[in-house]
Structures are given as structure tokens and as C-alpha cells.
Amino acid sequence: MQWRTLGNTPFLPPLYWRAALKRKISGSRLPEQGLRCRVNVNPQHVAAYRTVCGFADSPILPATYPHILAFGLQMQLLTDKAFPFPLLGLIHLSNRIRIHRPLGAISDLTLSVHTQNLKPHAKGATFDLVTRIEDALGLLWEAESRMLCRGVKLEGEAADDTLPAPSQVSELTHWKAPADIGRRYARVSGDYNPIHLSALTAKLFGFPQAIAHGLWNKARTLAALTEHLHAANIDIQVEFKKPVRLPSEVRLYASAAGSSGELLLKGTGDIEHMVGTWRPIA
């Protein structure tokens, strides 16, 4: 892996323009290149993120917040000329977070992103977008977001690595996903994908309504599970099923609080939106 170190986090508007212009697949190999930079945590921005995602005030950062710190670096990586797939149209299939130490009293961090694990899929090919955050003591937090690019042709059999349906869960709580949550989440995350912003822009990409960001669904779920989850040495994995159309109401089912458990997010008509697990890091 070759690493390129940036002086600061990328400026997003040119990257959106670059993403809009690239609409075709240009290859079938991932580049052997990663990006790194230093980042600082802004308490006012964290507070705005907590409000949008339902997290209570705490000295510990929300488990999903490092994704927000990484978004610009991820955009730069996925819109680079060396990256073979168009960013618009990628589908976020699953997300896994591992928190090695508590995310408290941290400000100056080193962030890195790269891609790996390109595999055939029944509808194209998948790869992992890997994000890591380190402080002076070493690895603090890491995540893999599995992405699908339709239409890529790869040799080999498609593996079935979907999570099993949760079995020992009961209804914990419910909440509304309002019509404007895509725009509100975009303002704190930087992710202005048109499918999340309004019915009008979502229809341009084949969706009848706007859909909630997958990472907002995960963040809102983890906010509701705060009392269930340890602050460190925890591996939280979710798989995104049917999208949450906006506006709508969802119900969260979960195991009892403990070091390991399962979760399930359902919508109207028992539509499964997200399944997941949490457990100690192996």
C-alpha cells in the first residue's frame, strides 16, 4: 500500500463536481493507494451531530462520529482518477465499526482511508472502504464499509456473507424518520447524495421518495442502544436491507443489554431495514 499524506482534510465542492462527471466503470482493480491526514475534533460540530442523530451529551464521542471526520478523505479517494468505479451509484451494503479504546478526551487524530477486498457479487462487485483513526497511543477506531458497484465483471463465485436474521430480540423503542432528515444529516456529514435530499432529486436516480442515509440509521440506532453497548473493546456490525423511505416510522428490536447482542430495525409492514450484532473484539 502506498500512502499519500494530505496537509488538511479535502475541500468538498470540487470532489462533488468530480463525482458528478464520472459515470462509467474504468477498470476492475482497486488502486494500491491510501490517503492520510491529521484532523481535529470540533466540539460544536459534534454537538450538532448528536442533535441530528439522537445522541445524548457525553464526554465520549458517538461511535459513528469518526465516519464524519473521514468523509472528505473518503470522497477524495473514491473520486480519484485511479479509482475505477463511479462514486454515484455505489450501494452501501454493510458497515462494521471496532472501537479499541474509549473515544473520550481526544482532539488531535491521524485519519487514514483505503480500499481493499474486491470480490465478485451476484449484481457486480463489492469492495471494502477501510477507515482508521489513531492517536498518540496507536489504533483507536476502525471501520469497513462494504460497497457494491453494479455491472462489474469479475472471475469467481459470489460469496454469501450476509448476517443471519436476529433470533433473540424484542421491541425496544421506535422513532420517526422525518422528510427533512436527509438534508439535516447532509449538513453535519457533508454527504449530499441526491437520493437522500428530496423526492425530486431521488427520482432522478430511480427512487420514488428520498431515503435515509444508511449511516444515519446506524447512528440513530446506536444512540438508542447507548445503555446496551460498552464504550470500548466492541465490534458493531450492521447490514443494510431495504432503504428507509422518507418520511416514515421505524421500530428497533434488540437483545438484552450485554457484551454481545443482536439488533433489527423494521418499518411499516414489517419491512426489514437493518440487521446487526455487537460483540467484544475478537
mmCIF file of C-alpha atoms in Angstrom:
data_model
loop_
_atom_site.group_PDB
_atom_site.id
_atom_site.type_symbol
_atom_site.label_atom_id
_atom_site.label_comp_id
_atom_site.label_asym_id
_atom_site.label_seq_id
_atom_site.Cartn_x
_atom_site.Cartn_y
_atom_site.Cartn_z
ATOM 1 C CA MET A 1 0.000 0.000 0.000
ATOM 2 C CA GLN A 2 1.338 3.432 -0.978
ATOM 3 C CA TRP A 3 0.294 6.244 1.338
ATOM 4 C CA ARG A 4 -0.216 9.873 0.418
ATOM 5 C CA THR A 5 -0.352 12.348 3.308
ATOM 6 C CA LEU A 6 -2.501 15.471 2.911
ATOM 7 C CA GLY A 7 -1.914 18.716 4.774
ATOM 8 C CA ASN A 8 -5.593 19.030 5.715
ATOM 9 C CA THR A 9 -8.981 17.483 5.003
ATOM 10 C CA PRO A 10 -10.115 17.985 1.386
ATOM 11 C CA PHE A 11 -12.433 20.795 0.267
ATOM 12 C CA LEU A 12 -15.641 19.054 -0.780
ATOM 13 C CA PRO A 13 -17.241 21.097 -3.637
ATOM 14 C CA PRO A 14 -14.667 20.139 -6.334
ATOM 15 C CA LEU A 15 -14.992 16.486 -5.288
ATOM 16 C CA TYR A 16 -18.773 16.600 -5.820
ATOM 17 C CA TRP A 17 -18.158 18.000 -9.292
ATOM 18 C CA ARG A 18 -15.661 15.224 -9.991
ATOM 19 C CA ALA A 19 -18.153 12.605 -8.761
ATOM 20 C CA ALA A 20 -20.918 14.014 -10.970
ATOM 21 C CA LEU A 21 -18.724 13.839 -14.079
ATOM 22 C CA LYS A 22 -17.577 10.234 -13.685
ATOM 23 C CA ARG A 23 -20.444 7.913 -14.657
ATOM 24 C CA LYS A 24 -18.655 4.899 -16.191
ATOM 25 C CA ILE A 25 -16.633 1.962 -14.864
ATOM 26 C CA SER A 26 -12.999 2.394 -15.969
ATOM 27 C CA GLY A 27 -11.391 -0.823 -14.693
ATOM 28 C CA SER A 28 -11.701 -3.829 -12.394
ATOM 29 C CA ARG A 29 -8.762 -3.429 -9.985
ATOM 30 C CA LEU A 30 -8.552 -1.335 -6.841
ATOM 31 C CA PRO A 31 -5.645 1.121 -6.627
ATOM 32 C CA GLU A 32 -2.862 0.305 -4.154
ATOM 33 C CA GLN A 33 -3.085 3.760 -2.635
ATOM 34 C CA GLY A 34 -4.354 5.155 0.636
ATOM 35 C CA LEU A 35 -4.757 8.689 2.000
ATOM 36 C CA ARG A 36 -3.835 10.048 5.415
ATOM 37 C CA CYS A 37 -4.179 13.351 7.228
ATOM 38 C CA ARG A 38 -4.381 14.912 10.686
ATOM 39 C CA VAL A 39 -7.796 16.017 11.933
ATOM 40 C CA ASN A 40 -9.096 17.933 14.930
ATOM 41 C CA VAL A 41 -12.394 17.315 16.682
ATOM 42 C CA ASN A 42 -14.653 20.387 16.792
ATOM 43 C CA PRO A 43 -16.947 20.241 19.873
ATOM 44 C CA GLN A 44 -19.616 22.436 18.218
ATOM 45 C CA HIS A 45 -19.774 20.118 15.221
ATOM 46 C CA VAL A 46 -20.005 17.055 17.479
ATOM 47 C CA ALA A 47 -22.910 18.714 19.312
ATOM 48 C CA ALA A 48 -24.728 19.344 16.012
ATOM 49 C CA TYR A 49 -24.162 15.700 15.016
ATOM 50 C CA ARG A 50 -25.545 14.485 18.371
ATOM 51 C CA THR A 51 -28.707 16.516 17.821
ATOM 52 C CA VAL A 52 -29.351 15.134 14.325
ATOM 53 C CA CYS A 53 -28.632 11.521 15.318
ATOM 54 C CA GLY A 54 -30.253 11.441 18.766
ATOM 55 C CA PHE A 55 -27.132 11.014 20.918
ATOM 56 C CA ALA A 56 -27.188 12.440 24.455
ATOM 57 C CA ASP A 57 -24.398 14.732 25.657
ATOM 58 C CA SER A 58 -21.373 12.735 26.808
ATOM 59 C CA PRO A 59 -17.590 13.098 27.181
ATOM 60 C CA ILE A 60 -17.341 10.096 24.823
ATOM 61 C CA LEU A 61 -17.670 10.694 21.062
ATOM 62 C CA PRO A 62 -20.584 8.884 19.356
ATOM 63 C CA ALA A 63 -19.339 5.558 17.955
ATOM 64 C CA THR A 64 -20.236 6.591 14.401
ATOM 65 C CA TYR A 65 -18.776 10.127 14.524
ATOM 66 C CA PRO A 66 -15.333 9.196 13.098
ATOM 67 C CA HIS A 67 -17.130 8.483 9.794
ATOM 68 C CA ILE A 68 -17.943 12.204 9.682
ATOM 69 C CA LEU A 69 -14.298 13.143 10.250
ATOM 70 C CA ALA A 70 -13.323 10.791 7.422
ATOM 71 C CA PHE A 71 -15.913 11.782 4.817
ATOM 72 C CA GLY A 72 -13.760 14.286 2.900
ATOM 73 C CA LEU A 73 -10.814 11.883 2.744
ATOM 74 C CA GLN A 74 -13.115 9.092 1.574
ATOM 75 C CA MET A 75 -14.541 11.361 -1.140
ATOM 76 C CA GLN A 76 -11.044 12.263 -2.342
ATOM 77 C CA LEU A 77 -10.069 8.576 -2.530
ATOM 78 C CA LEU A 78 -13.249 7.453 -4.339
ATOM 79 C CA THR A 79 -13.197 10.284 -6.907
ATOM 80 C CA ASP A 80 -9.503 9.921 -7.770
ATOM 81 C CA LYS A 81 -8.713 9.088 -11.418
ATOM 82 C CA ALA A 82 -7.080 5.833 -10.272
ATOM 83 C CA PHE A 83 -10.307 4.612 -8.658
ATOM 84 C CA PRO A 84 -12.183 2.528 -11.263
ATOM 85 C CA PHE A 85 -15.827 2.880 -10.193
ATOM 86 C CA PRO A 86 -18.161 5.899 -10.324
ATOM 87 C CA LEU A 87 -18.988 7.153 -6.835
ATOM 88 C CA LEU A 88 -22.599 7.995 -7.725
ATOM 89 C CA GLY A 89 -24.437 4.697 -7.850
ATOM 90 C CA LEU A 90 -22.298 2.825 -5.317
ATOM 91 C CA ILE A 91 -24.547 0.981 -2.841
ATOM 92 C CA HIS A 92 -23.611 0.770 0.845
ATOM 93 C CA LEU A 93 -24.314 -2.861 1.819
ATOM 94 C CA SER A 94 -22.885 -3.093 5.330
ATOM 95 C CA ASN A 95 -20.821 -1.267 7.932
ATOM 96 C CA ARG A 96 -18.599 -2.594 10.694
ATOM 97 C CA ILE A 97 -17.043 -0.497 13.462
ATOM 98 C CA ARG A 98 -14.454 -1.620 16.007
ATOM 99 C CA ILE A 99 -13.760 0.677 18.957
ATOM 100 C CA HIS A 100 -10.478 -0.365 20.577
ATOM 101 C CA ARG A 101 -10.332 2.276 23.315
ATOM 102 C CA PRO A 102 -12.893 4.801 24.646
ATOM 103 C CA LEU A 103 -13.413 7.783 22.322
ATOM 104 C CA GLY A 104 -13.035 10.316 25.124
ATOM 105 C CA ALA A 105 -10.727 13.321 25.638
ATOM 106 C CA ILE A 106 -9.474 13.149 22.043
ATOM 107 C CA SER A 107 -8.819 16.099 19.745
ATOM 108 C CA ASP A 108 -5.738 15.635 17.541
ATOM 109 C CA LEU A 109 -6.014 12.448 15.461
ATOM 110 C CA THR A 110 -4.479 10.765 12.420
ATOM 111 C CA LEU A 111 -7.024 9.532 9.907
ATOM 112 C CA SER A 112 -6.413 7.045 7.086
ATOM 113 C CA VAL A 113 -8.599 5.565 4.336
ATOM 114 C CA HIS A 114 -8.020 2.911 1.675
ATOM 115 C CA THR A 115 -9.934 0.268 -0.285
ATOM 116 C CA GLN A 116 -9.418 -3.497 -0.306
ATOM 117 C CA ASN A 117 -11.083 -6.895 -0.687
ATOM 118 C CA LEU A 118 -12.559 -6.632 -4.197
ATOM 119 C CA LYS A 119 -14.908 -9.616 -4.685
ATOM 120 C CA PRO A 120 -17.486 -10.828 -7.200
ATOM 121 C CA HIS A 121 -21.153 -10.278 -6.278
ATOM 122 C CA ALA A 122 -24.343 -11.518 -7.900
ATOM 123 C CA LYS A 123 -25.035 -7.944 -9.076
ATOM 124 C CA GLY A 124 -21.467 -6.795 -9.799
ATOM 125 C CA ALA A 125 -18.551 -6.493 -7.391
ATOM 126 C CA THR A 126 -18.044 -5.430 -3.776
ATOM 127 C CA PHE A 127 -15.115 -3.797 -2.027
ATOM 128 C CA ASP A 128 -14.369 -2.539 1.473
ATOM 129 C CA LEU A 129 -13.733 1.127 2.201
ATOM 130 C CA VAL A 130 -11.461 0.969 5.271
ATOM 131 C CA THR A 131 -11.142 3.891 7.675
ATOM 132 C CA ARG A 132 -8.833 4.019 10.694
ATOM 133 C CA ILE A 133 -8.241 6.614 13.389
ATOM 134 C CA GLU A 134 -5.121 6.682 15.546
ATOM 135 C CA ASP A 135 -3.961 8.878 18.394
ATOM 136 C CA ALA A 136 -0.594 9.079 20.153
ATOM 137 C CA LEU A 137 -1.167 5.634 21.700
ATOM 138 C CA GLY A 138 -1.991 3.865 18.414
ATOM 139 C CA LEU A 139 -5.143 2.461 16.820
ATOM 140 C CA LEU A 140 -8.288 3.870 18.413
ATOM 141 C CA TRP A 141 -11.156 3.127 15.990
ATOM 142 C CA GLU A 142 -11.559 1.380 12.626
ATOM 143 C CA ALA A 143 -14.369 0.649 10.207
ATOM 144 C CA GLU A 144 -15.135 -1.176 6.991
ATOM 145 C CA SER A 145 -17.977 -0.046 4.756
ATOM 146 C CA ARG A 146 -18.801 -2.684 2.149
ATOM 147 C CA MET A 147 -19.800 -1.092 -1.142
ATOM 148 C CA LEU A 148 -21.427 -2.625 -4.223
ATOM 149 C CA CYS A 149 -20.735 -1.440 -7.771
ATOM 150 C CA ARG A 150 -23.266 -2.865 -10.202
ATOM 151 C CA GLY A 151 -22.125 -4.092 -13.587
ATOM 152 C CA VAL A 152 -18.511 -5.007 -12.751
ATOM 153 C CA LYS A 153 -17.489 -8.397 -14.174
ATOM 154 C CA LEU A 154 -15.073 -10.432 -12.033
ATOM 155 C CA GLU A 155 -13.969 -14.064 -12.174
ATOM 156 C CA GLY A 156 -15.062 -16.355 -9.348
ATOM 157 C CA GLU A 157 -18.119 -17.260 -7.309
ATOM 158 C CA ALA A 158 -20.064 -14.688 -5.329
ATOM 159 C CA ALA A 159 -19.815 -15.451 -1.596
ATOM 160 C CA ASP A 160 -22.846 -15.221 0.683
ATOM 161 C CA ASP A 161 -21.629 -13.426 3.811
ATOM 162 C CA THR A 162 -24.941 -11.916 4.915
ATOM 163 C CA LEU A 163 -25.747 -11.717 8.612
ATOM 164 C CA PRO A 164 -28.303 -14.243 9.908
ATOM 165 C CA ALA A 165 -31.707 -12.940 10.987
ATOM 166 C CA PRO A 166 -31.703 -11.986 14.695
ATOM 167 C CA SER A 167 -33.473 -14.550 16.880
ATOM 168 C CA GLN A 168 -33.441 -13.268 20.480
ATOM 169 C CA VAL A 169 -34.728 -9.704 20.121
ATOM 170 C CA SER A 170 -37.716 -7.763 21.445
ATOM 171 C CA GLU A 171 -39.047 -4.287 20.653
ATOM 172 C CA LEU A 172 -37.026 -1.619 22.456
ATOM 173 C CA THR A 173 -38.192 1.713 21.012
ATOM 174 C CA HIS A 174 -39.369 3.467 17.860
ATOM 175 C CA TRP A 175 -38.819 6.798 16.143
ATOM 176 C CA LYS A 176 -39.827 8.839 13.130
ATOM 177 C CA ALA A 177 -37.509 9.403 10.172
ATOM 178 C CA PRO A 178 -38.813 12.836 9.070
ATOM 179 C CA ALA A 179 -38.919 14.081 5.485
ATOM 180 C CA ASP A 180 -36.035 16.512 6.066
ATOM 181 C CA ILE A 181 -33.643 14.161 7.896
ATOM 182 C CA GLY A 182 -31.595 13.544 4.732
ATOM 183 C CA ARG A 183 -30.927 17.283 4.383
ATOM 184 C CA ARG A 184 -30.234 17.701 8.103
ATOM 185 C CA TYR A 185 -27.812 14.756 8.130
ATOM 186 C CA ALA A 186 -26.128 16.059 4.963
ATOM 187 C CA ARG A 187 -25.392 19.369 6.700
ATOM 188 C CA VAL A 188 -23.463 17.645 9.520
ATOM 189 C CA SER A 189 -21.926 14.818 7.458
ATOM 190 C CA GLY A 190 -21.128 16.530 4.152
ATOM 191 C CA ASP A 191 -22.882 13.686 2.302
ATOM 192 C CA TYR A 192 -25.177 15.454 -0.178
ATOM 193 C CA ASN A 193 -26.020 12.392 -2.284
ATOM 194 C CA PRO A 194 -29.201 13.399 -4.195
ATOM 195 C CA ILE A 195 -31.048 10.187 -3.245
ATOM 196 C CA HIS A 196 -31.204 11.436 0.365
ATOM 197 C CA LEU A 197 -32.175 15.075 -0.112
ATOM 198 C CA SER A 198 -35.697 15.208 -1.562
ATOM 199 C CA ALA A 199 -38.230 13.174 -3.525
ATOM 200 C CA LEU A 200 -37.472 15.307 -6.585
ATOM 201 C CA THR A 201 -33.718 14.595 -6.577
ATOM 202 C CA ALA A 202 -34.212 10.940 -5.551
ATOM 203 C CA LYS A 203 -36.486 10.340 -8.570
ATOM 204 C CA LEU A 204 -33.593 11.278 -10.869
ATOM 205 C CA PHE A 205 -31.885 8.104 -9.617
ATOM 206 C CA GLY A 206 -34.919 5.813 -9.731
ATOM 207 C CA PHE A 207 -36.209 6.181 -6.162
ATOM 208 C CA PRO A 208 -39.878 7.136 -5.660
ATOM 209 C CA GLN A 209 -39.007 9.004 -2.439
ATOM 210 C CA ALA A 210 -35.869 10.218 -0.722
ATOM 211 C CA ILE A 211 -34.246 7.575 1.500
ATOM 212 C CA ALA A 212 -32.424 7.986 4.799
ATOM 213 C CA HIS A 213 -28.632 7.718 4.857
ATOM 214 C CA GLY A 214 -27.581 4.234 5.992
ATOM 215 C CA LEU A 215 -25.143 5.718 8.488
ATOM 216 C CA TRP A 216 -27.890 7.916 9.949
ATOM 217 C CA ASN A 217 -29.949 4.738 10.523
ATOM 218 C CA LYS A 218 -26.961 3.134 12.230
ATOM 219 C CA ALA A 219 -26.146 6.235 14.290
ATOM 220 C CA ARG A 220 -29.774 6.694 15.399
ATOM 221 C CA THR A 221 -29.865 3.010 16.368
ATOM 222 C CA LEU A 222 -26.636 3.165 18.383
ATOM 223 C CA ALA A 223 -27.917 6.292 20.126
ATOM 224 C CA ALA A 224 -30.962 4.282 21.227
ATOM 225 C CA LEU A 225 -28.699 1.402 22.328
ATOM 226 C CA THR A 226 -26.300 3.532 24.401
ATOM 227 C CA GLU A 227 -27.145 1.688 27.625
ATOM 228 C CA HIS A 228 -26.626 -1.676 25.897
ATOM 229 C CA LEU A 229 -23.173 -1.033 24.438
ATOM 230 C CA HIS A 230 -19.731 -0.859 26.023
ATOM 231 C CA ALA A 231 -17.634 2.235 25.292
ATOM 232 C CA ALA A 232 -14.626 0.228 24.071
ATOM 233 C CA ASN A 233 -13.442 -3.244 23.002
ATOM 234 C CA ILE A 234 -16.605 -3.558 20.930
ATOM 235 C CA ASP A 235 -17.278 -4.709 17.365
ATOM 236 C CA ILE A 236 -20.577 -3.389 15.934
ATOM 237 C CA GLN A 237 -21.658 -4.723 12.557
ATOM 238 C CA VAL A 238 -24.800 -3.896 10.572
ATOM 239 C CA GLU A 239 -26.149 -4.923 7.209
ATOM 240 C CA PHE A 240 -28.446 -2.554 5.323
ATOM 241 C CA LYS A 241 -31.549 -4.198 3.860
ATOM 242 C CA LYS A 242 -34.479 -2.236 2.371
ATOM 243 C CA PRO A 243 -33.940 1.544 2.457
ATOM 244 C CA VAL A 244 -35.907 3.734 4.883
ATOM 245 C CA ARG A 245 -38.131 5.922 2.696
ATOM 246 C CA LEU A 246 -38.760 9.435 3.964
ATOM 247 C CA PRO A 247 -40.867 10.219 5.858
ATOM 248 C CA SER A 248 -41.582 7.034 7.807
ATOM 249 C CA GLU A 249 -41.535 5.437 11.242
ATOM 250 C CA VAL A 250 -39.252 2.598 12.297
ATOM 251 C CA ARG A 251 -39.086 0.195 15.246
ATOM 252 C CA LEU A 252 -35.915 -1.064 16.888
ATOM 253 C CA TYR A 253 -35.714 -4.612 18.232
ATOM 254 C CA ALA A 254 -32.692 -5.642 20.299
ATOM 255 C CA SER A 255 -31.272 -8.237 22.660
ATOM 256 C CA ALA A 256 -30.995 -7.514 26.368
ATOM 257 C CA ALA A 257 -28.019 -5.390 27.392
ATOM 258 C CA GLY A 258 -24.795 -7.391 27.499
ATOM 259 C CA SER A 259 -21.348 -7.808 25.991
ATOM 260 C CA SER A 260 -22.907 -9.430 22.880
ATOM 261 C CA GLY A 261 -26.259 -8.955 21.211
ATOM 262 C CA GLU A 262 -28.344 -8.559 18.072
ATOM 263 C CA LEU A 263 -30.444 -5.743 16.624
ATOM 264 C CA LEU A 264 -33.142 -5.394 13.991
ATOM 265 C CA LEU A 265 -34.656 -2.224 12.515
ATOM 266 C CA LYS A 266 -38.111 -2.644 10.979
ATOM 267 C CA GLY A 267 -40.527 -0.354 9.201
ATOM 268 C CA THR A 268 -44.157 -0.376 8.099
ATOM 269 C CA GLY A 269 -45.430 -3.812 7.126
ATOM 270 C CA ASP A 270 -42.512 -5.478 8.946
ATOM 271 C CA ILE A 271 -40.035 -4.403 6.235
ATOM 272 C CA GLU A 272 -36.508 -5.172 7.463
ATOM 273 C CA HIS A 273 -34.292 -2.107 7.094
ATOM 274 C CA MET A 274 -31.176 -3.165 9.010
ATOM 275 C CA VAL A 275 -29.876 -6.159 10.981
ATOM 276 C CA GLY A 276 -26.790 -6.197 13.155
ATOM 277 C CA THR A 277 -24.714 -7.558 16.002
ATOM 278 C CA TRP A 278 -22.400 -6.288 18.697
ATOM 279 C CA ARG A 279 -19.721 -8.305 20.464
ATOM 280 C CA PRO A 280 -16.267 -7.918 22.056
ATOM 281 C CA ILE A 281 -13.426 -7.517 19.550
ATOM 282 C CA ALA A 282 -12.029 -10.959 18.783
#
